[in-house]
GROMACS .gro file of C-alpha atoms in nm:
model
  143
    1UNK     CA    1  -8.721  -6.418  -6.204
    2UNK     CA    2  -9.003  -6.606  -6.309
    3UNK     CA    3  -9.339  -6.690  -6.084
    4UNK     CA    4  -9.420  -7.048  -6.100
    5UNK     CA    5  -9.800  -7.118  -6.072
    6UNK     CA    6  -9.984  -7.366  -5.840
    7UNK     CA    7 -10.262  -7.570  -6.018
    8UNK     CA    8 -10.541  -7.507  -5.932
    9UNK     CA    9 -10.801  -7.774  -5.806
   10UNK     CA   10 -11.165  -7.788  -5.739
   11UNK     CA   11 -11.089  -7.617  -5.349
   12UNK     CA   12 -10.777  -7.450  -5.441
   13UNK     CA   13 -10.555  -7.629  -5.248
   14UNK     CA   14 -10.222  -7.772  -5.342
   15UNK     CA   15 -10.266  -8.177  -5.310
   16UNK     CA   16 -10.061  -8.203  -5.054
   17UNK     CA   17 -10.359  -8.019  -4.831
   18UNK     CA   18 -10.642  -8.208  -4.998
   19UNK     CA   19 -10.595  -8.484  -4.754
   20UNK     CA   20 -10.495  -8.358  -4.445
   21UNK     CA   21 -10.848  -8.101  -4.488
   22UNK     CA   22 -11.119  -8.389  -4.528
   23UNK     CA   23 -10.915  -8.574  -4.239
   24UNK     CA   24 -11.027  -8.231  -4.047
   25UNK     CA   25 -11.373  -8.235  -4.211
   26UNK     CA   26 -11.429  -8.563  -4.106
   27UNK     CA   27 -11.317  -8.521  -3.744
   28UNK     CA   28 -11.546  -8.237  -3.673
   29UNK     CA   29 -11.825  -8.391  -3.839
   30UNK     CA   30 -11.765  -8.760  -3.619
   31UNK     CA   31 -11.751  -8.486  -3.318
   32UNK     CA   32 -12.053  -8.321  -3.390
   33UNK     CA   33 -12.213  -8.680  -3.393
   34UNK     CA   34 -12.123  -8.817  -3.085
   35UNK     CA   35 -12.191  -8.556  -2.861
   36UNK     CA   36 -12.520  -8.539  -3.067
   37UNK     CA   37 -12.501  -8.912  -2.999
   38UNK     CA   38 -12.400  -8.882  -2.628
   39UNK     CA   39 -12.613  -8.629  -2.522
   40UNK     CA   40 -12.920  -8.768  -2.635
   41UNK     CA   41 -12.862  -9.049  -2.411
   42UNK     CA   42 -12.867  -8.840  -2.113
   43UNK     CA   43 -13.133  -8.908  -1.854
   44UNK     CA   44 -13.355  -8.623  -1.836
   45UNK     CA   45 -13.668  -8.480  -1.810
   46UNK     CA   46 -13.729  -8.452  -2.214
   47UNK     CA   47 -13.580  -8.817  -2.188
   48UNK     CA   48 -13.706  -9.057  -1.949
   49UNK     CA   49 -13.693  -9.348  -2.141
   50UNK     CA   50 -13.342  -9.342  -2.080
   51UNK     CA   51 -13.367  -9.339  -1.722
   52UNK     CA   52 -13.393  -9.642  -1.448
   53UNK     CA   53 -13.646  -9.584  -1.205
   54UNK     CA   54 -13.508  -9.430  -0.928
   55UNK     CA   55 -13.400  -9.180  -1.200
   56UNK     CA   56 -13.733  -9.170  -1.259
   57UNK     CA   57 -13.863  -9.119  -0.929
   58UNK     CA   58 -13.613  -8.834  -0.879
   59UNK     CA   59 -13.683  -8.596  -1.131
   60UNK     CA   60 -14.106  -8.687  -1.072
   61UNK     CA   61 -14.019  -8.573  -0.737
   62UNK     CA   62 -13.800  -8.241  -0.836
   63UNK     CA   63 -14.034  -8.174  -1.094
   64UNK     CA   64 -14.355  -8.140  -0.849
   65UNK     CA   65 -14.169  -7.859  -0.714
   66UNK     CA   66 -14.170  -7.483  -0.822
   67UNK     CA   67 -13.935  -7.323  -1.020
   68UNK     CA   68 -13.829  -7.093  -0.768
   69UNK     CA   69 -13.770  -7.318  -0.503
   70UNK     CA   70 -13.545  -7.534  -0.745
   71UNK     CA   71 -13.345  -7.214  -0.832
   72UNK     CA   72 -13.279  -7.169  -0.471
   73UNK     CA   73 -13.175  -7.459  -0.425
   74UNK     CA   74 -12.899  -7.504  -0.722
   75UNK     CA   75 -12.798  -7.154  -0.556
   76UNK     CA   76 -12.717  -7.270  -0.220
   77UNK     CA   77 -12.573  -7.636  -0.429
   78UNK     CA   78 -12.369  -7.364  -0.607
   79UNK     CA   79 -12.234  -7.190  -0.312
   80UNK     CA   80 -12.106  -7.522  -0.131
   81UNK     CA   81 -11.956  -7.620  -0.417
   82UNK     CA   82 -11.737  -7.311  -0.401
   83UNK     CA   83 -11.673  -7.335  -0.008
   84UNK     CA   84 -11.590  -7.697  -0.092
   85UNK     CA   85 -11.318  -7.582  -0.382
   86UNK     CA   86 -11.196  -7.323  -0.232
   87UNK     CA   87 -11.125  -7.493   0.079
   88UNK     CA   88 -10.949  -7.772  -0.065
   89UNK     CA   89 -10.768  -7.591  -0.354
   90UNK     CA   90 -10.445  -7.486  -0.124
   91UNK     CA   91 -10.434  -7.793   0.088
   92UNK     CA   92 -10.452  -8.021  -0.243
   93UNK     CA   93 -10.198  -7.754  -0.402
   94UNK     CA   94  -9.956  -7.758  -0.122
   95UNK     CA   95  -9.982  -8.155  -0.087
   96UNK     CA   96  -9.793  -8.419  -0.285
   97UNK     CA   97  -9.801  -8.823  -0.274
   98UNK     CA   98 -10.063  -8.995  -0.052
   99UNK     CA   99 -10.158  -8.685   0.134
  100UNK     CA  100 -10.273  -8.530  -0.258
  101UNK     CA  101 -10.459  -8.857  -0.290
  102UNK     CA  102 -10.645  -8.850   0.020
  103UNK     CA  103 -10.683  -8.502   0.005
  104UNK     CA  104 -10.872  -8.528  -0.366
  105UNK     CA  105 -11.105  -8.811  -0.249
  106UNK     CA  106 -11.231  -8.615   0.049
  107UNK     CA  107 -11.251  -8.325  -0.157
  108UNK     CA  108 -11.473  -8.558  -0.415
  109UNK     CA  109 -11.690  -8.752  -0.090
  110UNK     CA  110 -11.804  -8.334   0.014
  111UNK     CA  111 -11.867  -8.227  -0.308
  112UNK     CA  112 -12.111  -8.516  -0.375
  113UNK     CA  113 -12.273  -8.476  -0.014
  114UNK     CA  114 -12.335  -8.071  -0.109
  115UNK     CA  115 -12.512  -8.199  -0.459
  116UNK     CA  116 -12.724  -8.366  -0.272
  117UNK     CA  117 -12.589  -8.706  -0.365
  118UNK     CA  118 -12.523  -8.608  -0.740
  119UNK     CA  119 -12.860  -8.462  -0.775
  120UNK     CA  120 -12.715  -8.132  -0.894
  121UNK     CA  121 -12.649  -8.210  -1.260
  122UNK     CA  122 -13.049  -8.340  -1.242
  123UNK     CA  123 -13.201  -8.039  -1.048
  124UNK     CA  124 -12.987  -7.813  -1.382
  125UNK     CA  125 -13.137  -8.028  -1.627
  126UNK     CA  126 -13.488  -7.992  -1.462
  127UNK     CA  127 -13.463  -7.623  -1.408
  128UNK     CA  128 -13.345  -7.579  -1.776
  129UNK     CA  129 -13.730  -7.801  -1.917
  130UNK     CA  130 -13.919  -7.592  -1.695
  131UNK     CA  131 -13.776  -7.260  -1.779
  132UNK     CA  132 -13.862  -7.383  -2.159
  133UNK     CA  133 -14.177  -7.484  -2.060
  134UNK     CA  134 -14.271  -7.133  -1.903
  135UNK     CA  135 -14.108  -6.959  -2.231
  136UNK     CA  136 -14.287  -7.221  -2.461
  137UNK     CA  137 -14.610  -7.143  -2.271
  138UNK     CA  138 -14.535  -6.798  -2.297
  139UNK     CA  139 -14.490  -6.772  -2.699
  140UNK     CA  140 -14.839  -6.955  -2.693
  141UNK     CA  141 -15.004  -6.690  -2.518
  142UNK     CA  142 -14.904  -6.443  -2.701
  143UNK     CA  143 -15.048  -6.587  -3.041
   0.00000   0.00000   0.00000
C-alpha cells in the first residue's frame, strides 16, 4: 500500500477548507465589530451623547447618589426580579394558548414595574462607572 500525500498550502489545509475557514474568519471578525459597533451606542454614563434627555436626567439623578445606596438598590431590583420569575415560571409552564400569552405579558408589565420602569439596566451601567471611578482613583493614589 502506498500513502498518497496532501499538498501542502500556505495554512496547510486541503482547498477544499481554504474557503469554508476565511468564511469563519470573516464571521467572527463582522461579530466582533458589531457588538463593538452596538455597544458603543449604548446610552450610558461614559456615553451621554448618545442619550435623549430624560436619559440624561436619569443617570444625573442616579449618579448624585452613593455607591452604596445604588448597590442596595440593584439588590432589592435583583430580588423582585426573582420573586417575579419564579412566580410566573410554573403558571407560564403549565399554561398553553391565550392563557401562555396573557400570562407572559403580565409576567413582562411586573418585571418592568420592579426595575423601576426599566431603570435597572441604567442603575448596572452606573454602578459599573463608579466602581471604575473609585478603582481609577484608587491606582492614582497609590502613584
Amino acid at each position: 500500500a502506498q500513502a498518497t500525500a496532501i499538498p501542502l498550502h500556505s495554512h496547510s489545509f486541503p482547498d477544499n477548507l481554504q474557503p469554508q475557514m476565511i468564511f469563519q474568519k470573516l464571521v467572527v471578525v463582522c461579530a466582533v465589530m458589531l457588538v463593538t459597533l452596538c455597544h458603543a451606542a449604548e446610552c450610558g454614563p461614559e456615553s451621554l451623547e448618545h442619550c435623549n434627555e430624560d436619559e440624561k436626567n436619569q443617570i444625573f439623578s442616579i449618579q448624585s447618589k452613593s455607591l452604596g445606596s445604588l448597590t442596595t438598590q440593584l439588590e432589592v431590583m435583583e430580588e423582585n426580579i426573582k420573586e417575579v420569575e419564579d412566580m410566573y415560571a410554573q403558571q407560564i409552564g403549565a399554561s398553553s394558548g391565550e392563557k401562555k400569552e396573557t400570562l407572559l405579558q403580565e409576567k413582562n408589565d411586573r418585571l418592568y414595574e420592579v426595575t423601576g420602569h426599566g431603570s435597572y439596566t441604567m442603575l448596572k451601567r452606573i454602578i459599573q462607572w463608579k466602581e471604575k471611578g473609585l478603582k481609577a482613583a484608587g491606582r492614582a493614589t497609590e502613584l
